[in-house]
Short mmCIF file of C-alpha atoms in Angstrom, two decimals:
data_model
loop_
_atom_site.label_atom_id
_atom_site.label_comp_id
_atom_site.label_asym_id
_atom_site.label_seq_id
_atom_site.Cartn_x
_atom_site.Cartn_y
_atom_site.Cartn_z
CA UNK N 469 -0.08 -0.06 -0.18
CA UNK N 470 1.36 3.00 -0.75
CA UNK N 471 1.92 6.06 1.89
CA UNK N 472 -0.29 8.18 0.43
CA UNK N 473 -3.06 5.74 0.44
CA UNK N 474 -3.02 4.75 3.99
CA UNK N 475 -5.64 6.45 6.46
CA UNK N 476 -3.21 7.81 8.81
CA UNK N 477 -0.47 9.03 6.61
CA UNK N 478 -3.72 10.68 4.20
CA UNK N 479 -5.30 12.39 7.07
CA UNK N 480 -1.50 13.99 7.94
CA UNK N 481 -0.65 15.01 4.35
CA UNK N 482 -4.15 15.75 3.22
CA UNK N 483 -6.10 17.54 5.87
CA UNK N 484 -10.03 18.04 5.79
CA UNK N 485 -11.07 20.82 3.70
CA UNK N 486 -14.42 22.83 3.72
CA UNK N 487 -15.72 24.29 0.21
CA UNK N 488 -17.98 26.85 0.23
CA UNK N 489 -20.28 27.56 -2.85
CA UNK N 490 -22.48 30.55 -2.47
CA UNK N 491 -25.24 30.08 -4.91
CA UNK N 492 -28.50 32.21 -6.23
CA UNK N 493 -30.97 30.68 -8.33
CA UNK N 494 -28.57 28.81 -10.83
CA UNK N 495 -29.62 25.20 -10.25
CA UNK N 496 -27.96 23.66 -13.37
CA UNK N 497 -24.60 25.22 -12.73
CA UNK N 498 -24.73 24.90 -9.33
CA UNK N 499 -24.94 21.18 -9.96
CA UNK N 500 -21.94 21.22 -12.47
CA UNK N 501 -19.82 23.32 -9.64
CA UNK N 502 -20.66 21.06 -6.62
CA UNK N 503 -20.23 17.71 -8.56
CA UNK N 504 -16.97 18.84 -9.34
CA UNK N 505 -15.79 19.62 -5.76
CA UNK N 506 -17.15 16.34 -4.70
CA UNK N 507 -15.24 14.29 -7.39
CA UNK N 508 -11.81 15.62 -6.41
CA UNK N 509 -8.91 13.60 -6.53
CA UNK N 510 -7.95 14.37 -2.81
CA UNK N 511 -7.02 11.64 -0.20
CA UNK N 512 -8.40 13.58 2.69
CA UNK N 513 -12.12 14.42 3.72
CA UNK N 514 -13.95 17.36 1.69
CA UNK N 515 -17.05 18.79 3.15
CA UNK N 516 -18.83 20.83 0.30
CA UNK N 517 -21.03 23.61 1.90
CA UNK N 518 -23.86 25.22 -0.50
CA UNK N 519 -24.65 28.69 0.75
CA UNK N 520 -28.37 29.65 -0.71
CA UNK N 521 -28.70 33.38 -0.50
CA UNK N 522 -32.17 34.19 0.81
CA UNK N 523 -33.88 31.96 -1.87
CA UNK N 524 -35.36 28.16 -0.97
CA UNK N 525 -33.27 25.41 -0.18
CA UNK N 526 -33.23 22.87 -2.83
CA UNK N 527 -31.02 19.75 -1.49
CA UNK N 528 -28.93 18.71 -4.73
CA UNK N 529 -29.65 15.08 -5.50
CA UNK N 530 -25.88 13.93 -6.57
CA UNK N 531 -24.26 11.16 -5.49
CA UNK N 532 -21.91 12.14 -2.42
CA UNK N 533 -18.40 9.62 -2.38
CA UNK N 534 -16.87 7.88 0.36
CA UNK N 535 -14.74 11.11 2.04
CA UNK N 536 -17.39 13.65 1.09
CA UNK N 537 -20.06 15.28 3.02
CA UNK N 538 -22.40 17.83 1.12
CA UNK N 539 -24.54 20.17 3.26
CA UNK N 540 -27.00 23.13 2.34
CA UNK N 541 -27.25 26.31 4.46
CA UNK N 542 -29.14 29.56 3.97
CA UNK N 543 -27.30 32.82 3.71
CA UNK N 544 -27.52 34.20 7.53
CA UNK N 545 -25.75 37.37 6.92
CA UNK N 546 -26.44 40.12 4.46
CA UNK N 547 -27.73 39.28 1.00
CA UNK N 548 -25.36 39.03 -1.63
CA UNK N 549 -22.31 37.09 -2.70
CA UNK N 550 -19.98 38.46 0.39
CA UNK N 551 -22.47 37.52 3.01
CA UNK N 552 -22.49 34.25 1.50
CA UNK N 553 -19.11 33.45 1.62
CA UNK N 554 -19.21 34.67 5.06
CA UNK N 555 -22.14 32.38 6.06
CA UNK N 556 -19.91 29.35 4.65
CA UNK N 557 -17.22 30.10 6.54
CA UNK N 558 -19.05 30.64 9.93
CA UNK N 559 -20.38 27.38 8.93
CA UNK N 560 -17.55 25.35 8.31
CA UNK N 561 -16.27 22.12 9.85
CA UNK N 562 -12.90 22.49 9.11
CA UNK N 563 -9.60 24.66 9.36
CA UNK N 564 -8.81 24.94 5.58
CA UNK N 565 -11.22 26.73 3.82
CA UNK N 566 -11.74 27.00 -0.23
CA UNK N 567 -14.14 29.10 -2.25
CA UNK N 568 -15.81 28.20 -5.49
CA UNK N 569 -18.38 30.42 -7.56
CA UNK N 570 -21.41 28.43 -8.41
CA UNK N 571 -20.61 28.94 -12.23
CA UNK N 572 -17.39 27.73 -11.91
CA UNK N 573 -15.90 24.37 -11.98
CA UNK N 574 -12.76 22.74 -10.57
CA UNK N 575 -10.17 20.07 -12.11
CA UNK N 576 -9.72 16.75 -10.36
CA UNK N 577 -6.23 17.50 -9.11
CA UNK N 578 -6.93 21.28 -8.04
CA UNK N 579 -7.30 20.33 -4.13
CA UNK N 580 -4.75 17.82 -4.05
CA UNK N 581 -2.02 20.54 -5.55
CA UNK N 582 -2.62 23.42 -3.79
CA UNK N 583 -2.93 21.48 -0.34
CA UNK N 584 0.17 20.27 -0.94
CA UNK N 585 2.00 23.56 -1.84
CA UNK N 586 0.41 25.16 1.20
CA UNK N 587 2.14 22.77 3.31
CA UNK N 588 5.47 23.39 1.71
CA UNK N 589 4.91 27.01 2.32
CA UNK N 590 3.83 27.78 5.84
CA UNK N 591 4.74 31.16 5.18
CA UNK N 592 1.89 31.96 2.85
CA UNK N 593 -1.63 33.30 3.59
CA UNK N 594 -3.23 31.41 0.70
CA UNK N 595 -2.47 29.20 -2.47
CA UNK N 596 -4.20 30.07 -5.97
CA UNK N 597 -3.67 28.31 -9.27
CA UNK N 598 -3.97 28.73 -12.87
CA UNK N 599 -7.58 29.50 -14.67
CA UNK N 600 -8.97 28.69 -18.05
CA UNK N 601 -11.53 31.04 -19.33
CA UNK N 602 -14.42 29.55 -21.29
CA UNK N 603 -17.60 30.64 -22.60
CA UNK N 604 -19.15 31.83 -26.24
CA UNK N 605 -16.42 32.67 -28.78
CA UNK N 606 -13.70 32.17 -25.82
CA UNK N 607 -11.35 29.14 -24.45
CA UNK N 608 -8.31 30.64 -22.96
CA UNK N 609 -5.93 29.65 -20.26
CA UNK N 610 -4.43 32.57 -18.01
CA UNK N 611 -1.66 31.38 -15.80
CA UNK N 612 1.22 33.09 -13.94
CA UNK N 613 4.79 32.97 -14.31
CA UNK N 614 5.16 34.13 -10.90
CA UNK N 615 5.27 31.56 -7.66
CA UNK N 616 3.73 34.00 -5.63
CA UNK N 617 1.84 36.91 -5.56
CA UNK N 618 2.56 39.65 -2.75
CA UNK N 619 0.64 42.87 -1.48
CA UNK N 620 2.99 45.26 -3.55
CA UNK N 621 1.91 43.01 -6.82
CA UNK N 622 -1.89 43.60 -5.74
CA UNK N 623 -1.55 47.13 -5.29
CA UNK N 624 0.09 47.76 -8.81
CA UNK N 625 -2.45 45.40 -10.71
CA UNK N 626 -5.69 43.22 -9.84
CA UNK N 627 -4.25 40.19 -11.22
CA UNK N 628 -7.28 38.49 -12.66
CA UNK N 629 -5.42 35.08 -12.48
CA UNK N 630 -6.31 34.85 -8.83
CA UNK N 631 -9.43 33.99 -9.08
CA UNK N 632 -11.66 33.72 -6.45
CA UNK N 633 -12.71 30.05 -7.20
CA UNK N 634 -9.14 29.53 -7.01
CA UNK N 635 -8.54 30.53 -3.38
CA UNK N 636 -7.70 28.21 -0.88
CA UNK N 637 -6.33 29.35 3.03
CA UNK N 638 -6.22 28.17 6.55
CA UNK N 639 -8.72 29.15 8.97
CA UNK N 640 -5.62 31.27 10.69
CA UNK N 641 -5.69 33.56 7.84
CA UNK N 642 -9.20 34.16 7.54
CA UNK N 643 -9.22 34.51 11.49
CA UNK N 644 -6.47 37.34 10.84
CA UNK N 645 -7.57 39.06 8.02
CA UNK N 646 -11.51 39.18 8.86
CA UNK N 647 -14.34 38.17 6.67
CA UNK N 648 -15.18 39.43 3.10
CA UNK N 649 -16.16 42.98 3.28
CA UNK N 650 -20.08 43.06 3.17
CA UNK N 651 -20.10 46.79 3.43
CA UNK N 652 -18.52 47.00 0.49
CA UNK N 653 -21.07 49.03 -1.95
CA UNK N 654 -22.87 46.68 -3.98
CA UNK N 655 -20.36 43.78 -3.30
CA UNK N 656 -18.45 45.04 -6.20
CA UNK N 657 -14.83 44.04 -5.94
CA UNK N 658 -15.30 42.22 -2.93
CA UNK N 659 -12.66 39.83 -4.04
CA UNK N 660 -9.76 42.02 -4.63
CA UNK N 661 -10.72 44.03 -1.32
CA UNK N 662 -10.12 40.64 0.33
CA UNK N 663 -7.49 39.77 -1.46
CA UNK N 664 -5.32 43.13 -0.34
CA UNK N 665 -6.02 41.97 3.31
CA UNK N 666 -4.54 38.59 2.49
CA UNK N 667 -1.73 38.97 0.85
CA UNK N 668 -0.70 41.87 3.90
CA UNK N 669 -0.80 39.00 6.02
CA UNK N 670 1.77 36.96 3.69
CA UNK N 671 2.07 35.93 -0.22
CA UNK N 672 -0.47 33.92 -2.21
CA UNK N 673 1.52 31.29 -3.45
CA UNK N 674 0.68 30.07 -6.94
CA UNK N 675 0.40 26.21 -8.43
CA UNK N 676 1.26 26.81 -12.04
CA UNK N 677 -1.18 24.32 -13.34
CA UNK N 678 -4.37 25.20 -14.90
CA UNK N 679 -7.11 23.89 -12.34
CA UNK N 680 -10.06 25.62 -12.27
CA UNK N 681 -12.49 26.49 -15.65
CA UNK N 682 -14.19 30.07 -15.33
CA UNK N 683 -17.58 30.53 -16.83
CA UNK N 684 -16.52 33.38 -19.28
CA UNK N 685 -20.04 34.34 -20.47
CA UNK N 686 -19.49 37.77 -21.48
CA UNK N 687 -22.15 39.38 -19.37
CA UNK N 688 -22.22 40.67 -15.72
CA UNK N 689 -24.12 41.02 -12.52
CA UNK N 690 -22.53 45.04 -12.45
CA UNK N 691 -23.38 46.05 -16.23
CA UNK N 692 -25.03 49.26 -16.13
CA UNK N 693 -24.76 49.95 -12.35
CA UNK N 694 -22.47 52.61 -12.90
CA UNK N 695 -23.01 54.58 -10.07
CA UNK N 696 -22.56 51.76 -7.48
CA UNK N 697 -19.22 50.95 -9.56
CA UNK N 698 -18.00 54.53 -8.83
CA UNK N 699 -19.01 54.17 -4.98
CA UNK N 700 -17.40 50.82 -4.26
CA UNK N 701 -14.33 51.68 -6.30
CA UNK N 702 -13.78 55.07 -4.21
CA UNK N 703 -14.60 52.97 -1.10
CA UNK N 704 -11.98 50.73 -1.76
CA UNK N 705 -9.38 53.43 -2.19
CA UNK N 706 -10.47 55.08 1.02
CA UNK N 707 -10.15 51.78 2.93
CA UNK N 708 -6.52 50.67 1.59
CA UNK N 709 -4.03 53.75 1.79
CA UNK N 710 -1.54 51.12 0.45
CA UNK N 711 -2.91 51.96 -3.05
CA UNK N 712 -1.40 55.69 -2.68
CA UNK N 713 1.84 54.06 -3.02
CA UNK N 714 1.56 53.05 -6.50
CA UNK N 715 0.86 55.58 -9.20
CA UNK N 716 0.11 52.92 -11.90
CA UNK N 717 -2.14 51.32 -9.54
CA UNK N 718 -4.11 54.50 -8.49
CA UNK N 719 -4.33 55.13 -12.09
CA UNK N 720 -6.21 52.13 -12.79
CA UNK N 721 -8.48 52.38 -9.97
CA UNK N 722 -9.03 56.05 -11.48
CA UNK N 723 -9.34 55.00 -14.23
CA UNK N 724 -12.12 52.50 -13.56
CA UNK N 725 -14.04 55.46 -11.86
CA UNK N 726 -13.51 57.61 -14.89
CA UNK N 727 -15.19 54.82 -17.09
CA UNK N 728 -18.12 54.24 -15.07
CA UNK N 729 -18.89 57.79 -14.42
CA UNK N 730 -18.65 57.95 -18.57
CA UNK N 731 -20.76 55.13 -18.93
CA UNK N 732 -23.42 56.70 -16.49
CA UNK N 733 -23.24 59.59 -18.37
CA UNK N 734 -21.67 61.81 -15.76
CA UNK N 735 -19.33 63.23 -18.44
CA UNK N 736 -18.14 66.48 -17.11
CA UNK N 737 -16.98 64.14 -14.03
CA UNK N 738 -15.79 61.73 -15.67
CA UNK N 739 -13.54 64.22 -18.15
CA UNK N 740 -12.12 65.41 -14.47
CA UNK N 741 -11.35 61.92 -13.40
CA UNK N 742 -9.50 61.47 -16.54
CA UNK N 743 -7.41 64.23 -15.70
CA UNK N 744 -6.48 62.80 -12.72
CA UNK N 745 -5.60 59.50 -14.38
CA UNK N 746 -3.21 61.32 -16.68
CA UNK N 747 -1.46 62.81 -13.86
CA UNK N 748 -0.99 59.64 -12.26
CA UNK N 749 -0.13 57.61 -15.44
CA UNK N 750 -0.36 58.87 -18.92
CA UNK N 751 -0.06 55.32 -20.28
CA UNK N 752 -3.05 53.72 -18.37
CA UNK N 753 -5.01 51.56 -21.08
CA UNK N 754 -8.40 53.09 -19.47
CA UNK N 755 -8.04 56.39 -20.86
CA UNK N 756 -8.24 55.03 -24.35
CA UNK N 757 -11.44 53.14 -23.75
CA UNK N 758 -13.42 55.80 -21.71
CA UNK N 759 -12.71 58.83 -24.19
CA UNK N 760 -15.17 57.22 -26.74
CA UNK N 761 -17.90 56.66 -24.15
CA UNK N 762 -17.44 60.70 -23.12
CA UNK N 763 -17.79 61.14 -26.70
CA UNK N 764 -21.10 59.17 -26.83
CA UNK N 765 -19.35 57.08 -29.97
CA UNK N 766 -19.75 53.73 -27.79
CA UNK N 767 -22.03 52.76 -24.63
CA UNK N 768 -20.16 51.49 -21.91
CA UNK N 769 -21.99 47.85 -22.13
CA UNK N 770 -20.57 47.77 -25.47
CA UNK N 771 -16.73 48.46 -24.74
CA UNK N 772 -17.04 45.87 -21.92
CA UNK N 773 -18.47 43.13 -23.97
CA UNK N 774 -15.94 43.76 -26.53
CA UNK N 775 -12.98 43.60 -23.92
CA UNK N 776 -14.35 40.50 -22.32
CA UNK N 777 -14.15 38.68 -25.72
CA UNK N 778 -10.53 38.95 -24.84
CA UNK N 779 -10.30 37.66 -21.86
CA UNK N 780 -10.31 40.97 -19.91
CA UNK N 781 -12.24 43.43 -18.35
CA UNK N 782 -12.27 47.02 -17.99
#
């Protein structure tokens, strides 16, 4: 019998994991996501905790293999994704926490590879991995060359490869940095705000392989909610003074504000915000995509859809 097949060795090398899947009214996608969690090639125990966001709990009729448990709970925190994730973390049975969006799916080796790396890097605050974007007209892998991502890296750039569905972290990190921010307006950018706090504790280490498939459907819950995006981005800048330490990073965020202002037809405010962006970083790419919106040549929604076809946002 190989060592990793012995129960005592598996328990030491592959501790139990709770996987939180927050959901709202997407049963088909949810079944796919949960099925991929339960089918992980992981020797340790896996608890999959489905959190229903203020909707009726509909237990999934899925086979639950040995060493796996499936639980269904109602979001007891504020409505939305941050509250759902926080409910899941509070209800979790185990000290390793992972998160998966209900429209994404894990490849079989995801948990095994991440736990192995996290065990080898006790200094790490969390672990991520490569992703593959799949959707209408797009199939693209996104993986980082770096072995870790630090706070300085996240201040400079969002680094979309560190996706919320890739994150696995110890309970010690969760307790130290605090829950997902439920006060963030509209929940916009909640994963980035949380990652800033995680990276302030320690690096996010990266498994180089692509282990998560992200559903890239070309739409967004946030399309058209321009005033909320402006408010949330300003909230983020105010909450994290370290963002002011990077002219490039700060220009990116003010560029997002300028784009949202222009898309919401607040053109004079958008022009003033663009002036700030240019002073911070004349090469900020959001200047080029915001100007056509200010001039009324394109809508914000149209620009976003064009950007997402390339696997990027604005």
